[in-house]
Amino acid sequence: ARLDAIEAEYQRLVRGDRQPPPPPPSAAGLETEVRRIIAELDDRGRWVSTFRDQRLPGDQKFRPGDRYIGSDVFSANLETLSNYVQATRLAQ
């Protein structure tokens, strides 16, 4: 969830500021993060997190050390990868 960014964009529009939002990051600017994201995939192509006694939404019964697939990690990684693909296509 990018609620802060959405709220900032909403407030900008309410103020009547019609300036376009800043451009998305370049492919070169995302390359290090994309390499990290790909390297974090497990042998089955998943991003698996380890529970460390943090608060998670839902009614889970995780114990510290349990492994799980987090939708927040999936969403953030997929968004970054999508931005990278878009940036590489714009550069062509």
Short mmCIF file of N, CA, C and O in Angstrom, two decimals:
data_model
loop_
_atom_site.label_atom_id
_atom_site.label_comp_id
_atom_site.label_asym_id
_atom_site.label_seq_id
_atom_site.Cartn_x
_atom_site.Cartn_y
_atom_site.Cartn_z
N ALA A 1 0.84 -1.18 0.00
CA ALA A 1 0.00 0.00 0.00
C ALA A 1 0.88 1.24 0.00
O ALA A 1 1.78 1.36 0.81
N ARG A 2 0.59 2.11 -0.90
CA ARG A 2 1.34 3.37 -0.99
C ARG A 2 0.43 4.51 -0.56
O ARG A 2 0.28 5.50 -1.26
N LEU A 3 -0.18 4.38 0.60
CA LEU A 3 -1.18 5.35 1.03
C LEU A 3 -0.60 6.75 1.16
O LEU A 3 -1.27 7.74 0.82
N ASP A 4 0.64 6.88 1.63
CA ASP A 4 1.24 8.21 1.76
C ASP A 4 1.39 8.89 0.41
O ASP A 4 1.09 10.07 0.26
N ALA A 5 1.84 8.14 -0.59
CA ALA A 5 2.01 8.70 -1.92
C ALA A 5 0.65 9.06 -2.54
O ALA A 5 0.51 10.10 -3.20
N ILE A 6 -0.34 8.21 -2.33
CA ILE A 6 -1.68 8.48 -2.85
C ILE A 6 -2.26 9.72 -2.18
O ILE A 6 -2.84 10.59 -2.85
N GLU A 7 -2.10 9.83 -0.88
CA GLU A 7 -2.59 11.01 -0.14
C GLU A 7 -1.89 12.27 -0.62
O GLU A 7 -2.54 13.31 -0.82
N ALA A 8 -0.57 12.22 -0.82
CA ALA A 8 0.17 13.39 -1.30
C ALA A 8 -0.32 13.81 -2.67
O ALA A 8 -0.49 15.01 -2.95
N GLU A 9 -0.55 12.85 -3.56
CA GLU A 9 -1.06 13.16 -4.89
C GLU A 9 -2.45 13.78 -4.81
O GLU A 9 -2.76 14.75 -5.50
N TYR A 10 -3.30 13.23 -3.96
CA TYR A 10 -4.64 13.78 -3.77
C TYR A 10 -4.57 15.22 -3.27
O TYR A 10 -5.25 16.11 -3.80
N GLN A 11 -3.73 15.47 -2.25
CA GLN A 11 -3.61 16.82 -1.71
C GLN A 11 -3.07 17.79 -2.76
O GLN A 11 -3.49 18.95 -2.83
N ARG A 12 -2.16 17.34 -3.59
CA ARG A 12 -1.61 18.17 -4.66
C ARG A 12 -2.71 18.57 -5.63
O ARG A 12 -2.83 19.73 -6.03
N LEU A 13 -3.57 17.63 -5.98
CA LEU A 13 -4.67 17.92 -6.90
C LEU A 13 -5.72 18.82 -6.27
O LEU A 13 -6.26 19.71 -6.93
N VAL A 14 -6.01 18.61 -4.99
CA VAL A 14 -6.98 19.46 -4.30
C VAL A 14 -6.49 20.91 -4.28
O VAL A 14 -7.28 21.85 -4.43
N ARG A 15 -5.19 21.11 -4.10
CA ARG A 15 -4.61 22.47 -4.10
C ARG A 15 -4.65 23.10 -5.49
O ARG A 15 -4.37 24.28 -5.65
N GLY A 16 -4.95 22.32 -6.50
CA GLY A 16 -4.98 22.85 -7.86
C GLY A 16 -3.64 22.82 -8.54
O GLY A 16 -3.47 23.40 -9.61
N ASP A 17 -2.67 22.17 -7.94
CA ASP A 17 -1.34 22.05 -8.53
C ASP A 17 -1.41 21.04 -9.66
O ASP A 17 -1.50 19.84 -9.45
N ARG A 18 -1.38 21.52 -10.87
CA ARG A 18 -1.54 20.64 -12.04
C ARG A 18 -0.20 20.21 -12.63
O ARG A 18 -0.14 19.72 -13.75
N GLN A 19 0.88 20.41 -11.90
CA GLN A 19 2.18 19.95 -12.38
C GLN A 19 2.17 18.43 -12.44
O GLN A 19 1.65 17.78 -11.56
N PRO A 20 2.75 17.87 -13.48
CA PRO A 20 2.78 16.41 -13.56
C PRO A 20 3.65 15.83 -12.43
O PRO A 20 4.58 16.49 -11.97
N PRO A 21 3.33 14.63 -11.99
CA PRO A 21 4.15 14.00 -10.95
C PRO A 21 5.56 13.75 -11.48
O PRO A 21 5.78 13.74 -12.70
N PRO A 22 6.52 13.56 -10.59
CA PRO A 22 7.89 13.32 -11.06
C PRO A 22 7.95 12.05 -11.91
O PRO A 22 7.14 11.14 -11.74
N PRO A 23 8.91 12.01 -12.82
CA PRO A 23 9.01 10.82 -13.69
C PRO A 23 9.39 9.59 -12.88
O PRO A 23 10.02 9.69 -11.83
N PRO A 24 9.01 8.43 -13.37
CA PRO A 24 9.39 7.20 -12.66
C PRO A 24 10.90 7.01 -12.73
O PRO A 24 11.57 7.58 -13.59
N PRO A 25 11.44 6.19 -11.84
CA PRO A 25 12.89 5.95 -11.85
C PRO A 25 13.33 5.31 -13.16
O PRO A 25 12.57 4.61 -13.82
N SER A 26 14.57 5.56 -13.52
CA SER A 26 15.12 4.97 -14.74
C SER A 26 15.46 3.50 -14.51
O SER A 26 15.57 3.05 -13.37
N ALA A 27 15.63 2.77 -15.60
CA ALA A 27 16.02 1.37 -15.50
C ALA A 27 17.36 1.25 -14.77
O ALA A 27 17.54 0.37 -13.92
N ALA A 28 18.29 2.14 -15.08
CA ALA A 28 19.60 2.10 -14.41
C ALA A 28 19.45 2.35 -12.92
O ALA A 28 20.15 1.73 -12.11
N GLY A 29 18.52 3.22 -12.54
CA GLY A 29 18.31 3.51 -11.13
C GLY A 29 17.66 2.37 -10.37
O GLY A 29 17.77 2.28 -9.14
N LEU A 30 16.98 1.48 -11.08
CA LEU A 30 16.31 0.34 -10.45
C LEU A 30 17.12 -0.94 -10.52
O LEU A 30 16.77 -1.93 -9.86
N GLU A 31 18.19 -0.94 -11.30
CA GLU A 31 18.90 -2.20 -11.57
C GLU A 31 19.41 -2.90 -10.32
O GLU A 31 19.26 -4.12 -10.19
N THR A 32 19.99 -2.18 -9.38
CA THR A 32 20.51 -2.80 -8.15
C THR A 32 19.39 -3.46 -7.36
O THR A 32 19.52 -4.59 -6.88
N GLU A 33 18.26 -2.75 -7.25
CA GLU A 33 17.13 -3.31 -6.51
C GLU A 33 16.54 -4.52 -7.24
O GLU A 33 16.17 -5.51 -6.61
N VAL A 34 16.47 -4.47 -8.54
CA VAL A 34 15.95 -5.60 -9.32
C VAL A 34 16.85 -6.82 -9.14
O VAL A 34 16.36 -7.94 -8.94
N ARG A 35 18.15 -6.62 -9.16
CA ARG A 35 19.07 -7.75 -8.94
C ARG A 35 18.88 -8.35 -7.55
O ARG A 35 18.91 -9.57 -7.38
N ARG A 36 18.67 -7.50 -6.54
CA ARG A 36 18.43 -7.99 -5.17
C ARG A 36 17.14 -8.79 -5.11
O ARG A 36 17.08 -9.88 -4.55
N ILE A 37 16.09 -8.26 -5.73
CA ILE A 37 14.79 -8.93 -5.73
C ILE A 37 14.89 -10.31 -6.37
O ILE A 37 14.37 -11.30 -5.84
N ILE A 38 15.55 -10.39 -7.49
CA ILE A 38 15.70 -11.67 -8.18
C ILE A 38 16.54 -12.64 -7.37
O ILE A 38 16.24 -13.83 -7.27
N ALA A 39 17.59 -12.13 -6.74
CA ALA A 39 18.46 -12.98 -5.93
C ALA A 39 17.73 -13.54 -4.71
O ALA A 39 18.09 -14.61 -4.20
N GLU A 40 16.70 -12.85 -4.24
CA GLU A 40 15.95 -13.30 -3.06
C GLU A 40 14.93 -14.39 -3.35
O GLU A 40 14.33 -14.94 -2.43
N LEU A 41 14.71 -14.72 -4.62
CA LEU A 41 13.80 -15.81 -4.95
C LEU A 41 14.37 -17.13 -4.44
O LEU A 41 15.58 -17.37 -4.55
N ASP A 42 13.51 -17.99 -3.91
CA ASP A 42 14.00 -19.29 -3.47
C ASP A 42 14.07 -20.23 -4.68
O ASP A 42 13.81 -19.83 -5.81
N ASP A 43 14.42 -21.48 -4.43
CA ASP A 43 14.61 -22.43 -5.53
C ASP A 43 13.32 -22.78 -6.26
O ASP A 43 13.34 -23.39 -7.32
N ARG A 44 12.18 -22.36 -5.70
CA ARG A 44 10.89 -22.59 -6.36
C ARG A 44 10.31 -21.29 -6.93
O ARG A 44 9.15 -21.25 -7.32
N GLY A 45 11.12 -20.23 -6.94
CA GLY A 45 10.68 -18.97 -7.53
C GLY A 45 9.76 -18.15 -6.64
O GLY A 45 8.95 -17.38 -7.16
N ARG A 46 9.92 -18.27 -5.33
CA ARG A 46 9.05 -17.54 -4.38
C ARG A 46 9.89 -16.61 -3.52
O ARG A 46 11.05 -16.87 -3.25
N TRP A 47 9.27 -15.54 -3.05
CA TRP A 47 9.87 -14.69 -2.03
C TRP A 47 9.29 -15.15 -0.70
O TRP A 47 8.12 -14.91 -0.40
N VAL A 48 10.09 -15.81 0.10
CA VAL A 48 9.64 -16.37 1.36
C VAL A 48 10.22 -15.53 2.50
O VAL A 48 11.43 -15.27 2.53
N SER A 49 9.36 -15.11 3.42
CA SER A 49 9.77 -14.32 4.58
C SER A 49 9.82 -15.20 5.82
O SER A 49 9.17 -16.24 5.87
N THR A 50 10.57 -14.78 6.82
CA THR A 50 10.64 -15.48 8.09
C THR A 50 10.00 -14.61 9.15
O THR A 50 10.34 -13.44 9.31
N PHE A 51 9.05 -15.19 9.88
CA PHE A 51 8.33 -14.46 10.92
C PHE A 51 9.27 -14.17 12.08
O PHE A 51 9.96 -15.05 12.57
N ARG A 52 9.28 -12.90 12.50
CA ARG A 52 10.14 -12.48 13.60
C ARG A 52 9.34 -11.75 14.67
O ARG A 52 9.76 -10.72 15.15
N ASP A 53 8.17 -12.25 14.99
CA ASP A 53 7.33 -11.68 16.04
C ASP A 53 6.82 -10.27 15.71
O ASP A 53 6.69 -9.42 16.57
N GLN A 54 6.57 -10.01 14.41
CA GLN A 54 6.00 -8.73 14.01
C GLN A 54 4.48 -8.87 13.88
O GLN A 54 3.96 -9.97 13.85
N ARG A 55 3.81 -7.76 13.81
CA ARG A 55 2.35 -7.79 13.63
C ARG A 55 2.06 -7.95 12.14
O ARG A 55 2.57 -7.23 11.32
N LEU A 56 1.21 -8.91 11.83
CA LEU A 56 0.77 -9.14 10.46
C LEU A 56 -0.76 -9.10 10.43
O LEU A 56 -1.40 -9.49 11.40
N PRO A 57 -1.35 -8.64 9.34
CA PRO A 57 -2.80 -8.65 9.25
C PRO A 57 -3.33 -10.07 9.15
O PRO A 57 -2.63 -10.99 8.72
N GLY A 58 -4.56 -10.24 9.56
CA GLY A 58 -5.18 -11.56 9.46
C GLY A 58 -5.09 -12.34 10.75
O GLY A 58 -4.63 -11.86 11.77
N ASP A 59 -5.55 -13.56 10.68
CA ASP A 59 -5.65 -14.41 11.86
C ASP A 59 -4.62 -15.54 11.80
O ASP A 59 -4.96 -16.70 11.89
N GLN A 60 -3.36 -15.17 11.61
CA GLN A 60 -2.33 -16.18 11.51
C GLN A 60 -1.85 -16.59 12.91
O GLN A 60 -2.02 -15.87 13.87
N LYS A 61 -1.25 -17.74 12.99
CA LYS A 61 -0.72 -18.26 14.25
C LYS A 61 0.76 -18.58 14.05
O LYS A 61 1.22 -19.66 14.35
N PHE A 62 1.52 -17.63 13.52
CA PHE A 62 2.94 -17.85 13.28
C PHE A 62 3.73 -17.77 14.58
O PHE A 62 3.39 -17.01 15.48
N ARG A 63 4.81 -18.54 14.60
CA ARG A 63 5.78 -18.46 15.70
C ARG A 63 7.07 -17.94 15.11
O ARG A 63 7.34 -18.13 13.92
N PRO A 64 7.91 -17.27 15.91
CA PRO A 64 9.20 -16.80 15.38
C PRO A 64 9.94 -17.95 14.70
O PRO A 64 10.02 -19.06 15.22
N GLY A 65 10.42 -17.68 13.50
CA GLY A 65 11.12 -18.68 12.70
C GLY A 65 10.26 -19.33 11.64
O GLY A 65 10.79 -19.93 10.69
N ASP A 66 8.92 -19.25 11.77
CA ASP A 66 8.05 -19.80 10.74
C ASP A 66 8.26 -19.02 9.44
O ASP A 66 8.48 -17.81 9.45
N ARG A 67 8.15 -19.72 8.33
CA ARG A 67 8.33 -19.09 7.02
C ARG A 67 6.97 -18.96 6.34
O ARG A 67 6.10 -19.81 6.51
N TYR A 68 6.80 -17.87 5.60
CA TYR A 68 5.53 -17.60 4.95
C TYR A 68 5.76 -16.75 3.71
O TYR A 68 6.81 -16.14 3.55
N ILE A 69 4.77 -16.73 2.83
CA ILE A 69 4.81 -15.87 1.66
C ILE A 69 3.94 -14.66 1.97
O ILE A 69 2.73 -14.79 2.19
N GLY A 70 4.56 -13.49 2.02
CA GLY A 70 3.85 -12.26 2.37
C GLY A 70 3.37 -11.51 1.14
O GLY A 70 4.14 -11.24 0.22
N SER A 71 2.10 -11.15 1.13
CA SER A 71 1.56 -10.41 0.00
C SER A 71 2.19 -9.03 -0.12
O SER A 71 2.31 -8.49 -1.21
N ASP A 72 2.63 -8.45 1.00
CA ASP A 72 3.26 -7.13 0.95
C ASP A 72 4.60 -7.20 0.22
O ASP A 72 4.92 -6.34 -0.60
N VAL A 73 5.38 -8.24 0.49
CA VAL A 73 6.66 -8.42 -0.20
C VAL A 73 6.42 -8.69 -1.68
O VAL A 73 7.06 -8.10 -2.55
N PHE A 74 5.47 -9.58 -1.97
CA PHE A 74 5.14 -9.91 -3.37
C PHE A 74 4.73 -8.64 -4.12
O PHE A 74 5.23 -8.36 -5.22
N SER A 75 3.84 -7.86 -3.53
CA SER A 75 3.33 -6.66 -4.19
C SER A 75 4.44 -5.65 -4.44
O SER A 75 4.56 -5.10 -5.55
N ALA A 76 5.27 -5.38 -3.44
CA ALA A 76 6.35 -4.41 -3.59
C ALA A 76 7.35 -4.86 -4.65
O ALA A 76 7.79 -4.07 -5.49
N ASN A 77 7.71 -6.15 -4.62
CA ASN A 77 8.67 -6.67 -5.59
C ASN A 77 8.11 -6.63 -7.01
O ASN A 77 8.79 -6.25 -7.96
N LEU A 78 6.84 -7.01 -7.15
CA LEU A 78 6.23 -7.01 -8.47
C LEU A 78 6.11 -5.58 -9.02
O LEU A 78 6.33 -5.35 -10.21
N GLU A 79 5.81 -4.64 -8.16
CA GLU A 79 5.72 -3.24 -8.60
C GLU A 79 7.09 -2.74 -9.08
O GLU A 79 7.19 -2.10 -10.12
N THR A 80 8.13 -3.06 -8.33
CA THR A 80 9.48 -2.65 -8.73
C THR A 80 9.87 -3.29 -10.06
O THR A 80 10.40 -2.62 -10.95
N LEU A 81 9.61 -4.58 -10.20
CA LEU A 81 9.93 -5.27 -11.45
C LEU A 81 9.12 -4.69 -12.62
O LEU A 81 9.65 -4.53 -13.73
N SER A 82 7.87 -4.36 -12.39
CA SER A 82 7.04 -3.77 -13.44
C SER A 82 7.58 -2.40 -13.84
O SER A 82 7.62 -2.06 -15.04
N ASN A 83 7.99 -1.60 -12.85
CA ASN A 83 8.58 -0.29 -13.15
C ASN A 83 9.86 -0.44 -13.97
O ASN A 83 10.13 0.35 -14.87
N TYR A 84 10.64 -1.46 -13.65
CA TYR A 84 11.87 -1.71 -14.39
C TYR A 84 11.57 -2.09 -15.85
O TYR A 84 12.19 -1.55 -16.77
N VAL A 85 10.62 -2.98 -16.04
CA VAL A 85 10.25 -3.38 -17.41
C VAL A 85 9.74 -2.16 -18.19
O VAL A 85 10.12 -1.94 -19.34
N GLN A 86 8.90 -1.37 -17.55
CA GLN A 86 8.39 -0.18 -18.21
C GLN A 86 9.53 0.78 -18.57
O GLN A 86 9.56 1.32 -19.68
N ALA A 87 10.45 0.98 -17.66
CA ALA A 87 11.58 1.89 -17.91
C ALA A 87 12.46 1.39 -19.05
O ALA A 87 12.94 2.18 -19.85
N THR A 88 12.66 0.09 -19.12
CA THR A 88 13.50 -0.44 -20.21
C THR A 88 12.78 -0.30 -21.55
O THR A 88 13.43 -0.06 -22.57
N ARG A 89 11.48 -0.42 -21.56
CA ARG A 89 10.73 -0.25 -22.82
C ARG A 89 10.71 1.20 -23.26
O ARG A 89 10.74 1.50 -24.46
N LEU A 90 10.63 2.13 -22.30
CA LEU A 90 10.65 3.56 -22.64
C LEU A 90 12.00 3.98 -23.18
O LEU A 90 12.09 4.91 -24.00
N ALA A 91 13.06 3.30 -22.74
CA ALA A 91 14.41 3.65 -23.17
C ALA A 91 14.71 3.16 -24.59
O ALA A 91 15.68 3.58 -25.19
N GLN A 92 13.89 2.28 -25.13
CA GLN A 92 14.16 1.73 -26.46
C GLN A 92 13.70 2.65 -27.55
O GLN A 92 12.86 3.39 -27.54
#
